[in-house]
CSV table of C-alpha atoms in Angstrom, one decimal:
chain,number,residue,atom,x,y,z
A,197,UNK,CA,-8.6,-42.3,-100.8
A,198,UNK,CA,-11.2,-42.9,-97.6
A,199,UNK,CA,-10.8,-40.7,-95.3
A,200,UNK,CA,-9.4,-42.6,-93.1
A,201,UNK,CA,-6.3,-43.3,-95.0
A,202,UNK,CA,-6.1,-39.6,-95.2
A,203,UNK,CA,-6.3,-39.1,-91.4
A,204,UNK,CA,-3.7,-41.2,-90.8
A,205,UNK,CA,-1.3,-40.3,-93.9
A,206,UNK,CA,-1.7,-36.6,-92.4
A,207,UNK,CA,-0.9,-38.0,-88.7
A,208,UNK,CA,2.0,-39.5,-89.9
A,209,UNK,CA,3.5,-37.0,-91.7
A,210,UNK,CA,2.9,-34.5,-88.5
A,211,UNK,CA,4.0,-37.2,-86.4
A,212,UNK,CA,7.6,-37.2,-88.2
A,213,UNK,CA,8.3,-33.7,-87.4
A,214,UNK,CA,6.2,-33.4,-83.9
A,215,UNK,CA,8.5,-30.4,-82.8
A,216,UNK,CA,7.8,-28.4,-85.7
A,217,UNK,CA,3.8,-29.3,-85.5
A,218,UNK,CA,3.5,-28.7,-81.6
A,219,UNK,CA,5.4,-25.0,-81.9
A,220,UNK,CA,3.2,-24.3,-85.0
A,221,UNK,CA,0.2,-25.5,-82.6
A,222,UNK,CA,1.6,-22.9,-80.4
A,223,UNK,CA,0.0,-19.8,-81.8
A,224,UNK,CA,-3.8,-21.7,-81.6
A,225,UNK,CA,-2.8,-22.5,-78.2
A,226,UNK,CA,-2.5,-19.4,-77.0
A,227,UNK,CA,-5.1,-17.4,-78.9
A,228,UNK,CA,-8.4,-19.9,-78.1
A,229,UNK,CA,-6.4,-20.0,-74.3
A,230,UNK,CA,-6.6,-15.9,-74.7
A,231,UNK,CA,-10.0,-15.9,-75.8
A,232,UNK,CA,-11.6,-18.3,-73.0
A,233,UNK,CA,-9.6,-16.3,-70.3
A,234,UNK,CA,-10.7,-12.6,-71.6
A,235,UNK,CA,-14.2,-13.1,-72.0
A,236,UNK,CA,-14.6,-15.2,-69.3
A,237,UNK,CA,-13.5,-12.2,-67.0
A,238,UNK,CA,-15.6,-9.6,-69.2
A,239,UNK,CA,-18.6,-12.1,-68.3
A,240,UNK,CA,-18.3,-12.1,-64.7
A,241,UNK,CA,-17.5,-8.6,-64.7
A,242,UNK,CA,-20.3,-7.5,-66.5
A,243,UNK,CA,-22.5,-10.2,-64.1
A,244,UNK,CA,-21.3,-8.5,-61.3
A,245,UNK,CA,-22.5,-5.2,-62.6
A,246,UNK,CA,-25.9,-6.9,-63.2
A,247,UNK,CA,-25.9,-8.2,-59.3
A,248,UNK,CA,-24.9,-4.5,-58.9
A,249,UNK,CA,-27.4,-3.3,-60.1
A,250,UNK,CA,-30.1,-5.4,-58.3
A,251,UNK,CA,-28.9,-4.2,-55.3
A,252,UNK,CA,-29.3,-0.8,-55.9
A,253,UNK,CA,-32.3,-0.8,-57.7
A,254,UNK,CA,-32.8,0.7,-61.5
A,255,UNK,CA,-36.2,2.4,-60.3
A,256,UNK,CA,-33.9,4.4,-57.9
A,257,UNK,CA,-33.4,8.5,-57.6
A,258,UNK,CA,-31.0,9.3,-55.2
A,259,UNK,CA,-30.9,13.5,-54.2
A,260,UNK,CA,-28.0,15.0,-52.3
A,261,UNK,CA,-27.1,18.8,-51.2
A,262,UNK,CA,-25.5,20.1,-54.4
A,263,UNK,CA,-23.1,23.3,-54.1
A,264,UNK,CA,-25.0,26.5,-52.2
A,265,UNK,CA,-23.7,30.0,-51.4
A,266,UNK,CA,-22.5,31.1,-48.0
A,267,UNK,CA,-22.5,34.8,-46.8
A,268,UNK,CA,-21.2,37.1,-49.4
A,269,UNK,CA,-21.8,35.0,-52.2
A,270,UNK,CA,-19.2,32.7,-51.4
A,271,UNK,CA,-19.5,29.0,-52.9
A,272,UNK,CA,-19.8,26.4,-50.1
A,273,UNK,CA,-19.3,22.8,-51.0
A,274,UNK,CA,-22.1,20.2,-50.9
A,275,UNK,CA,-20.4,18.2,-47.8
A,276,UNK,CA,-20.8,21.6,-45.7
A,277,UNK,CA,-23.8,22.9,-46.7
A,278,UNK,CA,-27.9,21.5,-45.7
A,279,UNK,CA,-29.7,22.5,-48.9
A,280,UNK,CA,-32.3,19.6,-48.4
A,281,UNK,CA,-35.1,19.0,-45.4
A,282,UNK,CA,-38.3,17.1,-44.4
A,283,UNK,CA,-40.0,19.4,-45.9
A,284,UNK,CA,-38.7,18.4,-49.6
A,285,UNK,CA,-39.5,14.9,-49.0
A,286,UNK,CA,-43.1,15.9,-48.0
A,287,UNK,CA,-43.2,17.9,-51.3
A,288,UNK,CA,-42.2,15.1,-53.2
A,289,UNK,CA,-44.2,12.3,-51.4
A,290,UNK,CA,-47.7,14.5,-51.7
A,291,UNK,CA,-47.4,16.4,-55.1
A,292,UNK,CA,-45.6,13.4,-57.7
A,293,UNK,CA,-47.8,10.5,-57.5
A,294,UNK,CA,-45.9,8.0,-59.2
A,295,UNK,CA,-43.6,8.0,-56.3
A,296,UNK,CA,-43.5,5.0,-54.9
A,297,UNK,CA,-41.3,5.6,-51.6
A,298,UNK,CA,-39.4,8.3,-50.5
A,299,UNK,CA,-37.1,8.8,-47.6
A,300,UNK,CA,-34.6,11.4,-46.1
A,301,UNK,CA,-31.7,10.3,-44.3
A,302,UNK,CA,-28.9,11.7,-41.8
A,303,UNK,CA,-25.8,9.4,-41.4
A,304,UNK,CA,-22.4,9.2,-39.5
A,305,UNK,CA,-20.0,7.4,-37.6
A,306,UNK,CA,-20.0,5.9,-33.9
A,307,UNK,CA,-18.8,3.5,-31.1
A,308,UNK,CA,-21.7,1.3,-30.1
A,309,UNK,CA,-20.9,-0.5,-27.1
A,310,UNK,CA,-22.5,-3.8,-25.2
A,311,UNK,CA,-20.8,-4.9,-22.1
A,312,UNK,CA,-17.4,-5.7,-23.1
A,313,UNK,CA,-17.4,-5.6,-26.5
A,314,UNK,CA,-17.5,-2.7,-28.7
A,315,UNK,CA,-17.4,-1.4,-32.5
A,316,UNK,CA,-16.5,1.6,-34.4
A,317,UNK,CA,-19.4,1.6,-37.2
A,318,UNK,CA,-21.9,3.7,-39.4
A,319,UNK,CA,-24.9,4.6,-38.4
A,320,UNK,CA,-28.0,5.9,-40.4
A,321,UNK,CA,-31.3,8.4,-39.4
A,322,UNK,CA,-33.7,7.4,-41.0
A,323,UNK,CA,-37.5,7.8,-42.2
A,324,UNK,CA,-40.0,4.9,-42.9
A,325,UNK,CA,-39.8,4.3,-46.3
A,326,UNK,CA,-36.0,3.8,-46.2
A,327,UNK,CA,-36.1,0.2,-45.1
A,328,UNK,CA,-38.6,-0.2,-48.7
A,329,UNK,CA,-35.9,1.5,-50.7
A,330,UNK,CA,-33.0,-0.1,-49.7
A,331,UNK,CA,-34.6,-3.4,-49.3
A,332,UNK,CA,-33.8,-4.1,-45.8
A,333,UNK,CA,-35.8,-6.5,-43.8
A,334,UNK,CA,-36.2,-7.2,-40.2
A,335,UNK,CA,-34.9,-10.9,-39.3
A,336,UNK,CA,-35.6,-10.2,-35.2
A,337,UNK,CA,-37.7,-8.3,-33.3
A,338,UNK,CA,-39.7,-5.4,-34.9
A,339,UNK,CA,-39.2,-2.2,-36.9
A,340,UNK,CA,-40.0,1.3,-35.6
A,341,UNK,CA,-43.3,2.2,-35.2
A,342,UNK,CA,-44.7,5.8,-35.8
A,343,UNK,CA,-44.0,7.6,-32.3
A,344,UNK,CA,-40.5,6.2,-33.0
A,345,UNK,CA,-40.2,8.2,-35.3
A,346,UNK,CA,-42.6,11.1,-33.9
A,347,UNK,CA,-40.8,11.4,-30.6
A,348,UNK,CA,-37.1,10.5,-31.4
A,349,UNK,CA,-36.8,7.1,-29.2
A,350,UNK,CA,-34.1,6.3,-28.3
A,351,UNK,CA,-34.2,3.3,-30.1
A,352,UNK,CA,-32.0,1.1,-33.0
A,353,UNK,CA,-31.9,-1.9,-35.3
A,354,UNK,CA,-28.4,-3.1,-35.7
A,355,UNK,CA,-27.1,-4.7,-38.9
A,356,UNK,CA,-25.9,-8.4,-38.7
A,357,UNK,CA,-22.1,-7.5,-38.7
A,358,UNK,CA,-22.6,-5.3,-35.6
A,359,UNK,CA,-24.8,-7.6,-34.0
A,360,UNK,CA,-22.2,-10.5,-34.1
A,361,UNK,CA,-20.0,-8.6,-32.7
A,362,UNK,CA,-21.6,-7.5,-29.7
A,363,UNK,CA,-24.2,-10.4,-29.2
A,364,UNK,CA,-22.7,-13.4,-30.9
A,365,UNK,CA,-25.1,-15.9,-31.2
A,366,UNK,CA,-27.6,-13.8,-29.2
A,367,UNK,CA,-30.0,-11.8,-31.4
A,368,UNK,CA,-29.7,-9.0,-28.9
A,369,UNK,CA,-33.0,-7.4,-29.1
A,370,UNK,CA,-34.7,-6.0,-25.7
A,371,UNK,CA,-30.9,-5.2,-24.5
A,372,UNK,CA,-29.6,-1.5,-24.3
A,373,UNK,CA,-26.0,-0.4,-25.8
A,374,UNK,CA,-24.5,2.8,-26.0
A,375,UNK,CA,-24.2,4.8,-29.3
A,376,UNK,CA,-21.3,7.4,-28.3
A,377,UNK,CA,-22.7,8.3,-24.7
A,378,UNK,CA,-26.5,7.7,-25.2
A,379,UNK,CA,-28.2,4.4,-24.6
A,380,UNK,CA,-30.3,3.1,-27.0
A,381,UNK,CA,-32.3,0.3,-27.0
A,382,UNK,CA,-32.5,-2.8,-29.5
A,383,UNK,CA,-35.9,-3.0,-31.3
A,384,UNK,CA,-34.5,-5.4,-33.8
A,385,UNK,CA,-31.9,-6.5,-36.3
A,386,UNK,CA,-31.6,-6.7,-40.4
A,387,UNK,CA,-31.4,-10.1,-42.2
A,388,UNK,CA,-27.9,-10.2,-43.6
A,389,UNK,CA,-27.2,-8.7,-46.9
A,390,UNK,CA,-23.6,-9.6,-47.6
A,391,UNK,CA,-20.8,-7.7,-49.7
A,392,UNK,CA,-21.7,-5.0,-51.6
A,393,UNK,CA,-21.3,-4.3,-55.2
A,394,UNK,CA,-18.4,-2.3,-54.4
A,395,UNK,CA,-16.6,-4.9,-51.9
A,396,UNK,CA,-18.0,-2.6,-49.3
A,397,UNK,CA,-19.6,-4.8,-45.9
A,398,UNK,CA,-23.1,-3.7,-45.9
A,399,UNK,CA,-24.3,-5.2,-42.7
A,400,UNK,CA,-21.6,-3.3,-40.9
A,401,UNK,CA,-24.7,-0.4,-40.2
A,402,UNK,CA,-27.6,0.5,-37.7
A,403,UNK,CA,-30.5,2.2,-38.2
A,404,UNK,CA,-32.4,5.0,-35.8
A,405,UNK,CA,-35.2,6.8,-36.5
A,406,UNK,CA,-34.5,10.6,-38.0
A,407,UNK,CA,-35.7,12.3,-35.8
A,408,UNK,CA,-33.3,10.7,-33.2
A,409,UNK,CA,-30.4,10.6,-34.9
A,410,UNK,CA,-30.9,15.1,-35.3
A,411,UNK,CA,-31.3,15.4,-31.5
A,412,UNK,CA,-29.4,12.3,-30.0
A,413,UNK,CA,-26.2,11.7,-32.4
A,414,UNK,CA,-25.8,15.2,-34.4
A,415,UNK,CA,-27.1,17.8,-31.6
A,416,UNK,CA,-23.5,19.4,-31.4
A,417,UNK,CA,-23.7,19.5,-35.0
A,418,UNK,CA,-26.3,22.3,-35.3
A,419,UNK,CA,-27.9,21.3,-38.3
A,420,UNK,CA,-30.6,23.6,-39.6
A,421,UNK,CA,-34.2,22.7,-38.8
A,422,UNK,CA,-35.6,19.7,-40.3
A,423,UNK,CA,-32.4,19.4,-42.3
A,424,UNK,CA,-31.6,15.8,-44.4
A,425,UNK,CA,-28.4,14.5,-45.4
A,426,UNK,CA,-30.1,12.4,-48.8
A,427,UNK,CA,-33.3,11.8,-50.0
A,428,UNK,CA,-33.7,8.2,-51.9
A,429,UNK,CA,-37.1,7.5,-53.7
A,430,UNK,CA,-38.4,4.9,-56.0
A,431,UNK,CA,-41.0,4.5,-58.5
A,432,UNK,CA,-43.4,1.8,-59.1
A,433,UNK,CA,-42.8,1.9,-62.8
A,434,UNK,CA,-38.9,2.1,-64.4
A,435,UNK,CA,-40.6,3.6,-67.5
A,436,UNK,CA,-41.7,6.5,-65.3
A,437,UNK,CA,-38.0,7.5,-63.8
A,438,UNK,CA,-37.0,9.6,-66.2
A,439,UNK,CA,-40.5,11.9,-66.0
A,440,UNK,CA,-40.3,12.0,-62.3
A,441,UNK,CA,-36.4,13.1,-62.6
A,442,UNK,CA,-37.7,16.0,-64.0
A,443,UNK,CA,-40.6,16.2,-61.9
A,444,UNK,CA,-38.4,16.5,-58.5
A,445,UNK,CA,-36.2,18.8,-59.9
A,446,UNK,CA,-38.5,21.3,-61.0
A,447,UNK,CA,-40.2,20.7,-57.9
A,448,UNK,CA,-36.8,21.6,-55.8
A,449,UNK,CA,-35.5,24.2,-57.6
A,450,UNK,CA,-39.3,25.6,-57.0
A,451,UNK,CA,-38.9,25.2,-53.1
A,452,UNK,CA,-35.3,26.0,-53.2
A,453,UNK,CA,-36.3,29.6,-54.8
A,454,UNK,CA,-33.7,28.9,-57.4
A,455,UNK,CA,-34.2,31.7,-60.3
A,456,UNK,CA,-34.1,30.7,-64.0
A,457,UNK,CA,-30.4,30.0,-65.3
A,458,UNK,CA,-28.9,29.8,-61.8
A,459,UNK,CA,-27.0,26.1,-61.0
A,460,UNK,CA,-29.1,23.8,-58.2
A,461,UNK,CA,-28.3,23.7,-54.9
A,462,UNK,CA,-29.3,19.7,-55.4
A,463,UNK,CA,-28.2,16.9,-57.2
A,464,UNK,CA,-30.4,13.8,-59.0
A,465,UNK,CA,-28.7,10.8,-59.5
A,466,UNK,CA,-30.7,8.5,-61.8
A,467,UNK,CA,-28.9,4.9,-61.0
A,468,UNK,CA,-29.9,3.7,-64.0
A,469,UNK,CA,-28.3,5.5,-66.3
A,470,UNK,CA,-25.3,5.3,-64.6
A,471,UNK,CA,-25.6,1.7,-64.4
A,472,UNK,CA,-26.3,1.8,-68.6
A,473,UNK,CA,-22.8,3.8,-68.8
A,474,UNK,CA,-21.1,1.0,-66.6
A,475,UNK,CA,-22.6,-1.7,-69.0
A,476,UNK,CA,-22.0,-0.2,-72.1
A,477,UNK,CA,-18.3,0.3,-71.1
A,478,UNK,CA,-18.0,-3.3,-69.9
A,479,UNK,CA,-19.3,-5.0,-73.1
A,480,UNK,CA,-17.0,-2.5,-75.0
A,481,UNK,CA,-13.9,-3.7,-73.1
A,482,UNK,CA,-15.1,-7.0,-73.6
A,483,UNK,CA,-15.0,-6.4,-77.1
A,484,UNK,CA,-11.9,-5.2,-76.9
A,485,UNK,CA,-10.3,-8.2,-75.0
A,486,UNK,CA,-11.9,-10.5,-77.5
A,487,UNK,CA,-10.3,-9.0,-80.7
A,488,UNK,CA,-7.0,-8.7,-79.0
A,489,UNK,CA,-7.2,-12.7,-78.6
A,490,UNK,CA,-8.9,-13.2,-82.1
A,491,UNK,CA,-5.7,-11.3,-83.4
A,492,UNK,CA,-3.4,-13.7,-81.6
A,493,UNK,CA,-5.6,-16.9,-83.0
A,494,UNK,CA,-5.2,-15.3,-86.7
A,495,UNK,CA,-1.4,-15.2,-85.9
A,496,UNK,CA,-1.4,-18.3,-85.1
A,497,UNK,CA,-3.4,-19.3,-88.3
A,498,UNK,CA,-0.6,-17.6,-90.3
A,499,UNK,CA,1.8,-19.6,-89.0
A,500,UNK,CA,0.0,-22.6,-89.8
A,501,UNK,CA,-0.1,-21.1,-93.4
A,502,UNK,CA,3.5,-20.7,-93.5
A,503,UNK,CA,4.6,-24.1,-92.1
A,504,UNK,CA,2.4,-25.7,-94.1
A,505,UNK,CA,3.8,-24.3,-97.4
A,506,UNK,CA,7.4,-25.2,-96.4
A,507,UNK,CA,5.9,-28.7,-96.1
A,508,UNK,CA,4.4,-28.4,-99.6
A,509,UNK,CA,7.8,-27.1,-100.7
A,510,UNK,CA,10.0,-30.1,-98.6
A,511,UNK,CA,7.5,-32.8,-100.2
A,512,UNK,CA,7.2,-32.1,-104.0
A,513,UNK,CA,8.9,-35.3,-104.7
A,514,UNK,CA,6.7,-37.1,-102.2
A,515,UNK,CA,3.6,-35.2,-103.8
A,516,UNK,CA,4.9,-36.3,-107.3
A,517,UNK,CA,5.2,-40.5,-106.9
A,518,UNK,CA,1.3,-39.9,-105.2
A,519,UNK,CA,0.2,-38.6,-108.3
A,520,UNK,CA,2.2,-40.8,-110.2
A,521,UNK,CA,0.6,-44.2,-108.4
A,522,UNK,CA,-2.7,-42.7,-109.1
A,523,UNK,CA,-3.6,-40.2,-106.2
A,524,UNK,CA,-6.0,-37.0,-107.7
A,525,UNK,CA,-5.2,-33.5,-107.2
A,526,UNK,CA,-8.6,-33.6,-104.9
A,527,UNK,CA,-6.7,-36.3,-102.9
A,528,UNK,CA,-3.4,-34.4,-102.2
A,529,UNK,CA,-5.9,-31.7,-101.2
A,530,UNK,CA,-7.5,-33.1,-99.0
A,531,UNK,CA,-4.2,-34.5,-97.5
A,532,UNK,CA,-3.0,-31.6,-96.7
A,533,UNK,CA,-5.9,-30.0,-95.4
A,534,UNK,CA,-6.1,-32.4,-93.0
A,535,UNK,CA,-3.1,-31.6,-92.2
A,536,UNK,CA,-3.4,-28.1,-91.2
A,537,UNK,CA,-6.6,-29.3,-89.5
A,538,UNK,CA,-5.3,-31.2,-87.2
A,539,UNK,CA,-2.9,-28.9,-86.3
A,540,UNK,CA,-5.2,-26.6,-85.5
A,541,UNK,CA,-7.8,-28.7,-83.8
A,542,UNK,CA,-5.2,-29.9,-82.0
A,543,UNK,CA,-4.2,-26.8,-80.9
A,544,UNK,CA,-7.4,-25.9,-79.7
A,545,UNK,CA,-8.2,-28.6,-77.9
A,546,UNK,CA,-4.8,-28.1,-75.4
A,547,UNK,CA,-6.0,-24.1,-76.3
A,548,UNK,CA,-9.5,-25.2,-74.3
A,549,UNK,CA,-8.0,-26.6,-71.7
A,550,UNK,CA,-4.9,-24.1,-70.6
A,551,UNK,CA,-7.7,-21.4,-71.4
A,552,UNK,CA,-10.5,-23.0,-68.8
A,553,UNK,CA,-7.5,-23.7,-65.9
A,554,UNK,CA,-6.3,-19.9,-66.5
A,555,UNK,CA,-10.0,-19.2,-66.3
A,556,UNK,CA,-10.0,-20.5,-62.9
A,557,UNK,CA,-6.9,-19.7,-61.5
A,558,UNK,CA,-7.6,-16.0,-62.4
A,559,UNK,CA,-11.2,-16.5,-60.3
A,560,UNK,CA,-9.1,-17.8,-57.4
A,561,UNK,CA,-6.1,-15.6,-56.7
A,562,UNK,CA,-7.3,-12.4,-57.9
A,563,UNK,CA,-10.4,-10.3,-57.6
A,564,UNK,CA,-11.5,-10.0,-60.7
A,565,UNK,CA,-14.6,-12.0,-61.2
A,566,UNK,CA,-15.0,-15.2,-63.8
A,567,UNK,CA,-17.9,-16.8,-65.6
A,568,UNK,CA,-17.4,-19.4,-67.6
A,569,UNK,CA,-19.6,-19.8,-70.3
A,570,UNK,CA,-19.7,-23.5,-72.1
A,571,UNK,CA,-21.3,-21.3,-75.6
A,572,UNK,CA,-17.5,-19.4,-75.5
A,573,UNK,CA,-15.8,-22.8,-75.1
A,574,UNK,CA,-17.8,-24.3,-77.9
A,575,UNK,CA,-17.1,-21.3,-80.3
A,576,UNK,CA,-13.3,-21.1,-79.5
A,577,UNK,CA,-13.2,-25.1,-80.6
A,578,UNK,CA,-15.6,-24.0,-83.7
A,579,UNK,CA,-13.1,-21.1,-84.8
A,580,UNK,CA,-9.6,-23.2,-84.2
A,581,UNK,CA,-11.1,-25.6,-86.8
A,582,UNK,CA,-12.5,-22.5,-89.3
A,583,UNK,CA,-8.6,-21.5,-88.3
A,584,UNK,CA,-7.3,-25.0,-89.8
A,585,UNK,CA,-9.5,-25.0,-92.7
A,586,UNK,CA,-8.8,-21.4,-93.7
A,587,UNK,CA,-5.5,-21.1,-93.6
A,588,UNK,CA,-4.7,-24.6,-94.6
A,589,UNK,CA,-6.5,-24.5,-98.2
A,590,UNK,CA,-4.1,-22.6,-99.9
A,591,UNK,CA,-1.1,-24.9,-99.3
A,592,UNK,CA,-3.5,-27.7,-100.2
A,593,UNK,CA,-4.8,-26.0,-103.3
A,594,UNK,CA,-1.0,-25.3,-103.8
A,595,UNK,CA,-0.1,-28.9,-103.4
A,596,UNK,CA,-2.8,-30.4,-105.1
A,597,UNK,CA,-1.8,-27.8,-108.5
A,598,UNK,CA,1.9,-29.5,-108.8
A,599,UNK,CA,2.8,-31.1,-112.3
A,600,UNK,CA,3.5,-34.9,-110.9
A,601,UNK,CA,6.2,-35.3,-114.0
A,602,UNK,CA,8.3,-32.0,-112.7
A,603,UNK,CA,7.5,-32.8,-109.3
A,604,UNK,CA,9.6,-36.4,-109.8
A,605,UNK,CA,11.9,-34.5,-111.1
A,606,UNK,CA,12.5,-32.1,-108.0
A,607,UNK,CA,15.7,-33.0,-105.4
């Protein structure tokens, strides 16, 4: 027989029982549907951890006051107690040279008001290398200059959410606002950044030297001399992170006076690695997701299988008078393989499409992120038909074995 008078002997027999074929189609449907949606999802999830981790930057240490002891020997927790200062970040800027940038910080909340419009945001101390680290850049007027930072001006840099919603359209540099009581002048403001990794809105920030924000915005506070809230420094080379990890630490716990086997009154954050954890656990759920829809397309294969073998059972007498007119055993074979093909490929091809629409109706009414990937889409088509042909060749060979004399035979 060509092939295709087997095509359309095997469309004509699904074609006589359509109900039966399209629920038996029903299993591929909703496994290759299964598997577009899931890794889709696991996709843009784990591309939003790589856009994560561009913004934070995998050449990153972050260092924050870890637990230190009050009077008595009484634990104090890391939120209450300075452990860092200045004096740290000079260590680390002078002695470990392949530190790139380093910075201290002081940060807190304020009202910053312009005429009549105000806003209730963050505001951040900071040294010069903190604009490097964090990747800010200027978009108007200028950044602090060293007696800025030497004699704590009373100047700031707004972020773009803050500056829209004082100035408008106005870039608002030269005017003075008030931070809290104090007026402060605008220097200049930070090209817009966006959402955050972590939905957070990162232009919704200013920036004032450090030395201003200890004497200006956190005088009442009395911090101790010099203190810092953070220290954030980077390295020229990511291969050198870990080394200079160790290198701060043992250069802390030096300054710190911290004796052999007693905890740090600092932690290291090395972004990286908790950026590897993140990624590692995505691609692990995506794994996951994936073989719970490759289960669901192998149940679907099964009842392919099984439907399939009822047919071989319903059409013995049909499968005889073939043989008997002169059709092979390779012939019935290849009938019902077809058969079970088409079911299949059918199946996947409706599976594709409900799969790609769920795709994108997930992306649009809920927050978790989708990328669809045409390699996915062309693999789910691929395994529907490896689906067909598996699971379809034993009926076939089944078929295909019959005696055509006791086949007649059969009512």
């Amino acid at each position: 027989m060509k092939f295709s008078d087997i095509l359309r002997t095997a469309l004509h027999a699904l074609r006589g029982n359509w109900m039966r074929s399209a629920l038996t189609s029903l299993g591929v449907i909703i496994g290759i549907a299964a598997v577009i949606v899931m890794v889709s999802v696991g996709q843009g999830t784990q591309a939003e951890i790589d856009k994560l981790v561009s913004g934070l930057g995998s050449q990153r240490l972050d260092i924050s006051p870890g637990a230190g002891r009050g009077g008595g020997g009484v634990r104090m927790s890391s939120g209450s107690f300075y452990t860092l200062k200045e004096g740290d970040v000079e260590a680390i800027r002078n002695e470990i040279p392949e530190v790139q940038y380093v910075a201290g910080a002081l940060r807190g909340n304020t009202q910053i008001v312009f005429a009549e419009n105000n806003a209730s945001t963050s505001w951040q101390g900071v040294q010069a290398d903190f604009f490097e680290i964090n990747s800010w850049v200027i978009a108007n007027g200028e950044g602090f200059d060293a007696q800025d930072y030497s004699s704590a001006d009373k100047v700031v840099i707004l972020g773009e959410t803050v500056r829209r919603t004082l100035f408008g359209e106005d870039s608002g540099v030269g005017q003075t606002v008030r931070l809290g009581r104090v007026p402060f002048t605008v220097v200049g403001t930070l090209a817009p950044k966006g959402q955050g990794g972590f939905g957070q809105d990162q232009d919704d920030v200013m920036m004032v030297p450090l030395e201003t924000a200890r004497r200006r915005l956190m005088g009442s506070m009395g911090l101790p001399p010099g203190a810092v809230q953070q220290v954030a420094l980077t390295v020229a080379d990511a291969k050198d992170l870990s080394y200079v990890q160790g290198e701060v630490e043992a250069l802390l716990r030096q300054r710190h006076k911290i004796a052999p086997g007693e905890e740090d009154d600092f932690n290291v954050r090395n972004i990286s690695e908790i950026v590897a954890t993140r990624t590692a656990t995505t691609k692990l759920m995506s794994l996951l997701l994936g073989a719970v829809a490759t289960i669901s397309l192998i149940v679907g294969g099964i009842g392919i299988m099984n439907i399939m073998l009822v047919s071989v059972t319903e059409r013995i007498r049909e499968i005889g008078l073939r043989m008997a007119v002169g059709a092979g055993p390779g012939d019935v074979r290849r009938q019902f393989l077809a058969e079970a093909m088409l079911l299949s490929l059918g199946g996947g091809v409706l599976g594709i499409v409900i799969g790609v629409a769920g795709a994108l109706l997930v992306g649009q009414f809920s927050e978790l992120p989708v990328a669809l990937n045409g390699q996915v889409i062309g693999l789910a088509a691929g395994f529907s038909i490896a689906t067909g042909l598996f699971f379809g060749y034993y009926p076939a060979r089944k078929a295909s074995q019959l005696d055509p004399i006791e086949a007649l035979r059969s009512q």
